[in-house]
Coordinates of C-alpha atoms and ligand atoms in Angstrom, one line a residue:
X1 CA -71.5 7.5 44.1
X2 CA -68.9 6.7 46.9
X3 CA -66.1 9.5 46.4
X4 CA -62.6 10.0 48.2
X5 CA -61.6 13.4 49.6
X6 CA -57.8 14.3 50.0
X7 CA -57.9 17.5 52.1
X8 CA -61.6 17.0 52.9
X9 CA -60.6 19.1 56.6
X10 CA -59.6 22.2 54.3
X11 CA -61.5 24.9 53.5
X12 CA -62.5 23.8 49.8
X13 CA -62.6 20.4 50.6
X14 CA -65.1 20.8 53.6
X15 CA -67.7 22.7 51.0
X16 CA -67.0 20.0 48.8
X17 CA -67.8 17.1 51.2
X18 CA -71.0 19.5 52.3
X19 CA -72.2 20.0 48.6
X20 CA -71.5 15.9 47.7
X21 CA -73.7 15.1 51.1
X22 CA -76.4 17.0 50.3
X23 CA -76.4 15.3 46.9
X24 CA -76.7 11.9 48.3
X25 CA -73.2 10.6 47.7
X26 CA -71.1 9.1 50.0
X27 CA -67.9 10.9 51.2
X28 CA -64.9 9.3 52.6
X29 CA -62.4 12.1 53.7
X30 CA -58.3 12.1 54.0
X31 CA -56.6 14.7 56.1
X32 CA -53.7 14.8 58.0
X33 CA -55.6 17.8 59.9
X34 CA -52.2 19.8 59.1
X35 CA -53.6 23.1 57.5
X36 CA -57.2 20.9 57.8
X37 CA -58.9 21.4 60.7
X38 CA -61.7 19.0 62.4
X39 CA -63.8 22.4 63.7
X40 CA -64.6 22.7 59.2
X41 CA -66.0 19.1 59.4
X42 CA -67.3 18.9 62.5
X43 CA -71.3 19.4 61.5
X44 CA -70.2 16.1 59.3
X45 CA -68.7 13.4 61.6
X46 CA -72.4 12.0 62.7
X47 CA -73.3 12.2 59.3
X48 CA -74.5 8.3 57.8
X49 CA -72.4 8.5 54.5
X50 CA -69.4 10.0 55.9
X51 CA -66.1 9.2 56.6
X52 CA -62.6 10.3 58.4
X53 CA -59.3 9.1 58.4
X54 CA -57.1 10.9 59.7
X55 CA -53.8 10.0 57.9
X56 CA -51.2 11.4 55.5
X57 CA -52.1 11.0 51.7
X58 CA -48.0 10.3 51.4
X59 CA -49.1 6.7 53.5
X60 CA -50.1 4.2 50.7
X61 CA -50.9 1.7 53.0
X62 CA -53.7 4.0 53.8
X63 CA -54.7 5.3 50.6
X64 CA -54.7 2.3 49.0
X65 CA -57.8 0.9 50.5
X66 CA -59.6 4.3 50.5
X67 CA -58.9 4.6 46.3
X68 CA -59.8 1.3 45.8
X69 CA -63.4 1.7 48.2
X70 CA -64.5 4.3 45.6
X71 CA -65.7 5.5 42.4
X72 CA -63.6 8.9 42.4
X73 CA -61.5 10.7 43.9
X74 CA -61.3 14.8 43.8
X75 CA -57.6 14.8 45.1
X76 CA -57.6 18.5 46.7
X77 CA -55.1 18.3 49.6
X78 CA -51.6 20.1 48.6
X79 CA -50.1 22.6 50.6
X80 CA -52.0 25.7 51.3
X81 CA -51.0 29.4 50.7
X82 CA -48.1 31.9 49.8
X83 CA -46.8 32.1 53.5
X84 CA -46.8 28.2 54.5
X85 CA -44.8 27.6 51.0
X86 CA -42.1 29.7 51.7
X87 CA -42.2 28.9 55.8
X88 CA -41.6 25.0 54.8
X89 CA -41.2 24.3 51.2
X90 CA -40.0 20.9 52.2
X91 CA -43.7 20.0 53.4
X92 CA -44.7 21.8 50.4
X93 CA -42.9 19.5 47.7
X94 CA -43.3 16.6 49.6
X95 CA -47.1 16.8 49.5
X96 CA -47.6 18.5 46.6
X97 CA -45.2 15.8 44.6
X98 CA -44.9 12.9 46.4
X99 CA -48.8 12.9 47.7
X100 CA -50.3 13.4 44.3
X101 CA -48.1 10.6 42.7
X102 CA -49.3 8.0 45.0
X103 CA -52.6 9.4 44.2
X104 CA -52.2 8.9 40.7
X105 CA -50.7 5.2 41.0
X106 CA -53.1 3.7 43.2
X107 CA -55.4 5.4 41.3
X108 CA -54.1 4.0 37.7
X109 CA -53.9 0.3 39.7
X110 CA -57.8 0.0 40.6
X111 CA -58.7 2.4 37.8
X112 CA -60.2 5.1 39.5
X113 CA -60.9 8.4 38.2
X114 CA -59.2 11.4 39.7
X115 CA -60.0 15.3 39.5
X116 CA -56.6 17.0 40.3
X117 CA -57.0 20.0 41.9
X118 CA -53.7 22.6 40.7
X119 CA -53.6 26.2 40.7
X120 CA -53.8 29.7 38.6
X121 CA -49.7 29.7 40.2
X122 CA -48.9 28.0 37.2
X123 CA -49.3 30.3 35.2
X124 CA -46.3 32.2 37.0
X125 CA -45.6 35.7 36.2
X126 CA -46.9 35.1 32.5
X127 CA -47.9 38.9 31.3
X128 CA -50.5 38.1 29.0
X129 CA -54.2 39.0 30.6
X130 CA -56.2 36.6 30.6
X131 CA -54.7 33.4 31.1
X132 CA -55.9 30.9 28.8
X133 CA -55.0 27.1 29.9
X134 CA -52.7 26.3 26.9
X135 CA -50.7 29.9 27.5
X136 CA -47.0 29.9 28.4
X137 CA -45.7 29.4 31.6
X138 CA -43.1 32.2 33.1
X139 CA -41.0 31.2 36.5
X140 CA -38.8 32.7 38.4
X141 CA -35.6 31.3 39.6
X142 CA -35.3 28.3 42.1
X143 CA -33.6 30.6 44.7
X144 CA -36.7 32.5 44.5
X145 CA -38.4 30.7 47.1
X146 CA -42.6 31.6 46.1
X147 CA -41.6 29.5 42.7
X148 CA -41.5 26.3 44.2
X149 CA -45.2 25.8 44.6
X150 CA -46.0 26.6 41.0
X151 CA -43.2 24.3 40.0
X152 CA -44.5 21.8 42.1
X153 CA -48.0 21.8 40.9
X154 CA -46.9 22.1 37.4
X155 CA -45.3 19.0 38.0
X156 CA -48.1 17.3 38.8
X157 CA -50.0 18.6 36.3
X158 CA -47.3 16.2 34.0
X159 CA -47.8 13.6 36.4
X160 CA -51.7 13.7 35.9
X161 CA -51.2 13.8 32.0
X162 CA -48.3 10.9 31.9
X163 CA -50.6 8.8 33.6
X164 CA -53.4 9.4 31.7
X165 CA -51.2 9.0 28.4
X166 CA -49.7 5.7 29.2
X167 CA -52.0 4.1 31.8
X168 CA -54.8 5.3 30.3
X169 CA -56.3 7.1 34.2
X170 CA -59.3 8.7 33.6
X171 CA -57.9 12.8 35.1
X172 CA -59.0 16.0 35.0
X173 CA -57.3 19.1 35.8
X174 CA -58.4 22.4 37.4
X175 CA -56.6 25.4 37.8
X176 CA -58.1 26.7 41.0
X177 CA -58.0 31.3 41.2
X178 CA -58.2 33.0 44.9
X179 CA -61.1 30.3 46.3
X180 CA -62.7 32.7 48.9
X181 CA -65.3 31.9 51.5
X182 CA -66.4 31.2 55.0
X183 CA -63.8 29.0 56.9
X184 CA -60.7 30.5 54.9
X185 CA -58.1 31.7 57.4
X186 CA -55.6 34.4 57.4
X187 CA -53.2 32.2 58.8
X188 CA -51.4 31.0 55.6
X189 CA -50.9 34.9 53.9
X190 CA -54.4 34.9 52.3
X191 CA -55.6 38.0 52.4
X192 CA -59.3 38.6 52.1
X193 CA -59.4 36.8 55.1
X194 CA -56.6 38.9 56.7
X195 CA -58.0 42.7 54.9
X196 CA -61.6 41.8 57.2
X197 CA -59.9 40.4 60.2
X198 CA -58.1 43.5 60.6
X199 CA -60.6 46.1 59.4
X200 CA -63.0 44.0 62.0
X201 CA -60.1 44.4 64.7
X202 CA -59.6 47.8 64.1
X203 CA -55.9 47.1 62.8
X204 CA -54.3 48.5 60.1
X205 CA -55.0 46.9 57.0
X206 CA -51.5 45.5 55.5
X207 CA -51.1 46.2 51.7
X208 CA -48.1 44.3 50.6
X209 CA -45.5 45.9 47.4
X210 CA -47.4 48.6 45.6
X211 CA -50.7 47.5 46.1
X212 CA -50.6 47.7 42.2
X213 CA -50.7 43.8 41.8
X214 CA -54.2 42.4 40.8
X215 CA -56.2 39.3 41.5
X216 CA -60.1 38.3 40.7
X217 CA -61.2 35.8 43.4
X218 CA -63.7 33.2 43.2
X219 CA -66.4 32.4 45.5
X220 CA -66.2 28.9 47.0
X221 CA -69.6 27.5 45.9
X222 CA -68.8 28.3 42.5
X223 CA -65.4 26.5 42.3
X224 CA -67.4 23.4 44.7
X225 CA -69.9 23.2 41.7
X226 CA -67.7 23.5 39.1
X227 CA -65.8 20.6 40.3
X228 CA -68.5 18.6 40.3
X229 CA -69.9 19.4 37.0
X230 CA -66.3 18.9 35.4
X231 CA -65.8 15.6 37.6
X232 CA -69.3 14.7 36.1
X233 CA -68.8 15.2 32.2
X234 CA -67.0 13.0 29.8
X235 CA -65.8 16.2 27.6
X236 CA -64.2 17.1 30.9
X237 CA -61.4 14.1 30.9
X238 CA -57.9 14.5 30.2
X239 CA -58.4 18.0 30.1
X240 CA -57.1 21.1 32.4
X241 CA -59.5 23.6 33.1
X242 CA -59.5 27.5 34.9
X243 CA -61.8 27.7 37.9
X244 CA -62.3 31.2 38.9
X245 CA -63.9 34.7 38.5
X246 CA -63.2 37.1 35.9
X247 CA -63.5 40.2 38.0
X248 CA -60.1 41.5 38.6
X249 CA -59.6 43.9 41.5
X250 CA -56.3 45.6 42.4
X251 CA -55.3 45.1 46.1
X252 CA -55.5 48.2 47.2
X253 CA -58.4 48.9 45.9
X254 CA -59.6 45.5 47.7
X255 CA -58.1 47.2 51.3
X256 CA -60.3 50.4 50.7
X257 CA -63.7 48.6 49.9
X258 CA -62.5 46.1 53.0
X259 CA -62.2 49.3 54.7
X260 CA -65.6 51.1 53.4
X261 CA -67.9 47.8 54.0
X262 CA -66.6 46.9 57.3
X263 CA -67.1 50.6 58.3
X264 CA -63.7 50.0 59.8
X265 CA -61.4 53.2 61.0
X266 CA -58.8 51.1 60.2
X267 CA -55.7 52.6 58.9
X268 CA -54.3 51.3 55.1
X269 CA -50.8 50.6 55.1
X270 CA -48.3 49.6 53.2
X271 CA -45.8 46.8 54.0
X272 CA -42.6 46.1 51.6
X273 CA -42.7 42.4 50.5
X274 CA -39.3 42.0 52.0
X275 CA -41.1 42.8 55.6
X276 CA -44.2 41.2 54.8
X277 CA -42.6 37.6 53.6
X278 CA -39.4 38.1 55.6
X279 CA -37.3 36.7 52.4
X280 CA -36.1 37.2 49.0
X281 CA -39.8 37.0 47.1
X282 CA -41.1 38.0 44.1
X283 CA -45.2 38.6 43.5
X284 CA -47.2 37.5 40.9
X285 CA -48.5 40.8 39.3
X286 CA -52.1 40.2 37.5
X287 CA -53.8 37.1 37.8
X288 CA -57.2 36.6 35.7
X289 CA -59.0 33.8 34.3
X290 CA -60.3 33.0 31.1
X291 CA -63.2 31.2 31.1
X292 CA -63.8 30.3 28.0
X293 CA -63.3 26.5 28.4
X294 CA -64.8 26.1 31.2
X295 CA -68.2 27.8 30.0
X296 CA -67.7 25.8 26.6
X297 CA -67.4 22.5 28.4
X298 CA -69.9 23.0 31.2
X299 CA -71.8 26.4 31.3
X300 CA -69.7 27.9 33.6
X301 CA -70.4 31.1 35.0
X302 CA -69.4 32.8 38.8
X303 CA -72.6 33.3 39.9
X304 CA -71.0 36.1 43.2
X305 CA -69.4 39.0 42.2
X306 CA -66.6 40.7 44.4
X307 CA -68.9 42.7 46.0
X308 CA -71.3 40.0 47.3
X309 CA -68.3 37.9 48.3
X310 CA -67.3 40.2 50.7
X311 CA -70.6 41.1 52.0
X312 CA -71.0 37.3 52.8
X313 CA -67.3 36.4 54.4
X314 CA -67.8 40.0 56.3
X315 CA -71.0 38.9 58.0
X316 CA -69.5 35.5 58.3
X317 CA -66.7 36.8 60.5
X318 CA -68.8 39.0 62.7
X319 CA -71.0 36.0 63.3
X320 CA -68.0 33.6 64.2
X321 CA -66.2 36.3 66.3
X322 CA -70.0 36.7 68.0
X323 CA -70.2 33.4 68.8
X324 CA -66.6 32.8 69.8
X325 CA -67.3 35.8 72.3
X326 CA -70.5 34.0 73.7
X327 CA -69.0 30.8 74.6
X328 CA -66.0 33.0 76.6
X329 CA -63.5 32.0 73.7
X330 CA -63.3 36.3 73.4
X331 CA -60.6 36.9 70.7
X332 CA -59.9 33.4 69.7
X333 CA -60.9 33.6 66.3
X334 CA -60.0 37.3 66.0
X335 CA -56.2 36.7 66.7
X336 CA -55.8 34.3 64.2
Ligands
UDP1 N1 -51.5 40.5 50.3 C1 -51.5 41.8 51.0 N2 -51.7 41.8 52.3 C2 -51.9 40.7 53.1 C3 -51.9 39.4 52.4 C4 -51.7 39.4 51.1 O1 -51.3 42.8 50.3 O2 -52.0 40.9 54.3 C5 -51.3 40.5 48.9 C6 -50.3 39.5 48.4 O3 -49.0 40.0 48.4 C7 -50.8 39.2 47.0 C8 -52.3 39.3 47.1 O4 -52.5 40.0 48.3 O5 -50.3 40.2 46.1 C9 -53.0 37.9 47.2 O6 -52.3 37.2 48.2 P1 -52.8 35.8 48.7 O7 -51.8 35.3 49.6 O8 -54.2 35.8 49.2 O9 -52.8 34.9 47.4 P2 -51.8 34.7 46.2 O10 -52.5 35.2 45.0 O11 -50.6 35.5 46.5 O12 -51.6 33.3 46.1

């Protein structure tokens, strides 16, 4: 199969280019290299079946050959984390909404089948544990800055739908839960990546709010293959789907095991949101998945629990900030 990567120089889109590779498909990635990055694809470039174009998906003069050249595409680039979305929620509409409805129409031209990647934000501050993909959707205000990403992708959840209703475009839709893995930075708020970095610097560890609030977070092979299962079943189409883990750990709690498995004399502190995202934000509380659709549809199970998770990204950071220190790059990676 030839498939088409939006966002394939991100960190879920370079373990999905990996895993489609190593399956004997052919991978043409698009990436504007803004939150991508061409160090995640690197061990790819030289590879036969790949390819890189380094554009915007929001140019249809370059998407359109790309969608037309291939059999699928998993559309995964959007703008990525809590702290870029409130930093420039102009980029963040404008791909989020613009970029996935030229997706969608060049994709309902040549008839190409898309696998929409969206997010467990739309689900909003919703109180009801777990979130089951036909629950209600709870949002905040629109001067509440975090909001506009899970209106966004809401959005194009409708889009996705629209199209399928009344140009008949084969989609499917996942709800995507705290992906976590190697090549996940800290830079855009996320903060596995950010808990290890710092207990690994000897920082203090930076608990934003209470602490109280809850996530469950997903190992990114598991989300990689559940993509590709969904993206490969017929039951799967015109459906929306949760992808994600559902072991829910309070984040607090996440900044002491950080702590204890790092063997870090990091101090645990705790930062006020209104410090932390230096504006008028509100947190989602609990976040957890069912996965009840998922394992119906496909057998889906996580296969790494919390505790394996960090034990992997943990020696994946000391190895990166060992090699960074051989080749003289010294606190490169640790400073990010
Ligand atoms: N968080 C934190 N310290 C950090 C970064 C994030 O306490 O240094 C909190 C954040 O406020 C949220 C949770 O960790 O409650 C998960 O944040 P992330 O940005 O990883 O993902 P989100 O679920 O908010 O999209």
């Amino acid at each position: 199969m030839k498939y088409l990567v939006t966002g394939g120089a991100g960190f879920i889109g370079s373990h999905l280019c990996e895993y489609l590779l190593d399956r004997g498909h052919r991978v043409h990635v698009i990436d504007n290299l803004s939150t991508g990055r061409l160090e995640n694809i690197d061990h790819l470039l030289d590879h036969p079946r790949f390819r890189l174009t380094v554009d915007s998906i929001l140019n249809p003069f370059a998407m359109e050959p790309l969608i037309q050249d291939t059999d699928m595409v998993f559309h995964l680039a959007a703008a990525v984390g809590v702290k870029l979305v409130i930093e420039q929620p102009v980029a963040t509409m404008e791909t989020n909404l613009m970029g996935t409805e030229v997706v969608l129409k060049l994709a309902a031209k040549h008839g190409t089948k898309v696998l929409i990647s969206s997010t467990s934000e739309v689900y909003g501050k919703n109180s009801k544990l777990p979130f089951a993909e036909d629950d209600d959707c709870t949002y905040g205000p629109s001067t509440t800055g975090r909001w506009c990403y899970a209106y966004s992708k809401a959005l194009d959840e409708f889009m996705a739908f629209a199209y399928m209703q009344e140009r008949r475009l084969p989609v499917i839709i996942t709800r995507l839960f705290n992906t976590v893995g190697p090549r996940q930075t800290g830079r855009y708020g996320m903060v596995i990546p950010r808990f290890i970095r710092q207990a690994l610097d000897s920082k203090p560890i930076t608990v934003y709010g209470s602490g109280r609030q809850s996530r469950s977070f997903t190992w990114v092979g598991d989300v990689v293959q559940a993509l590709f299962d969904l993206s490969e079943s017929e039951a799967a189409v015109g459906q929306v789907f949760n992808v994600g883990n559902d072991e829910r750990v309070a984040i607090e709690d996440l900044a002491q095991k950080v702590k204890l498995m790092t063997g870090s004399a990091s101090r645990i502190v705790y930062i006020p949101y209104e410090q932390a995202y230096n504006r008028n934000y509100e947190d989602m509380e609990h976040r957890l998945p069912s996965l009840r659709k998922i394992n119906r549809v496909i057998g889906y199970r996580p296969t790494m629990d919390l505790e394996r998770i960090l034990r992997q990204i943990i020696e994946h950071m000391r190895r990166e900030a060992g090699s960074a220190k051989a080749a003289g790059g010294n606190s490169l990676l640790l400073s990010r």
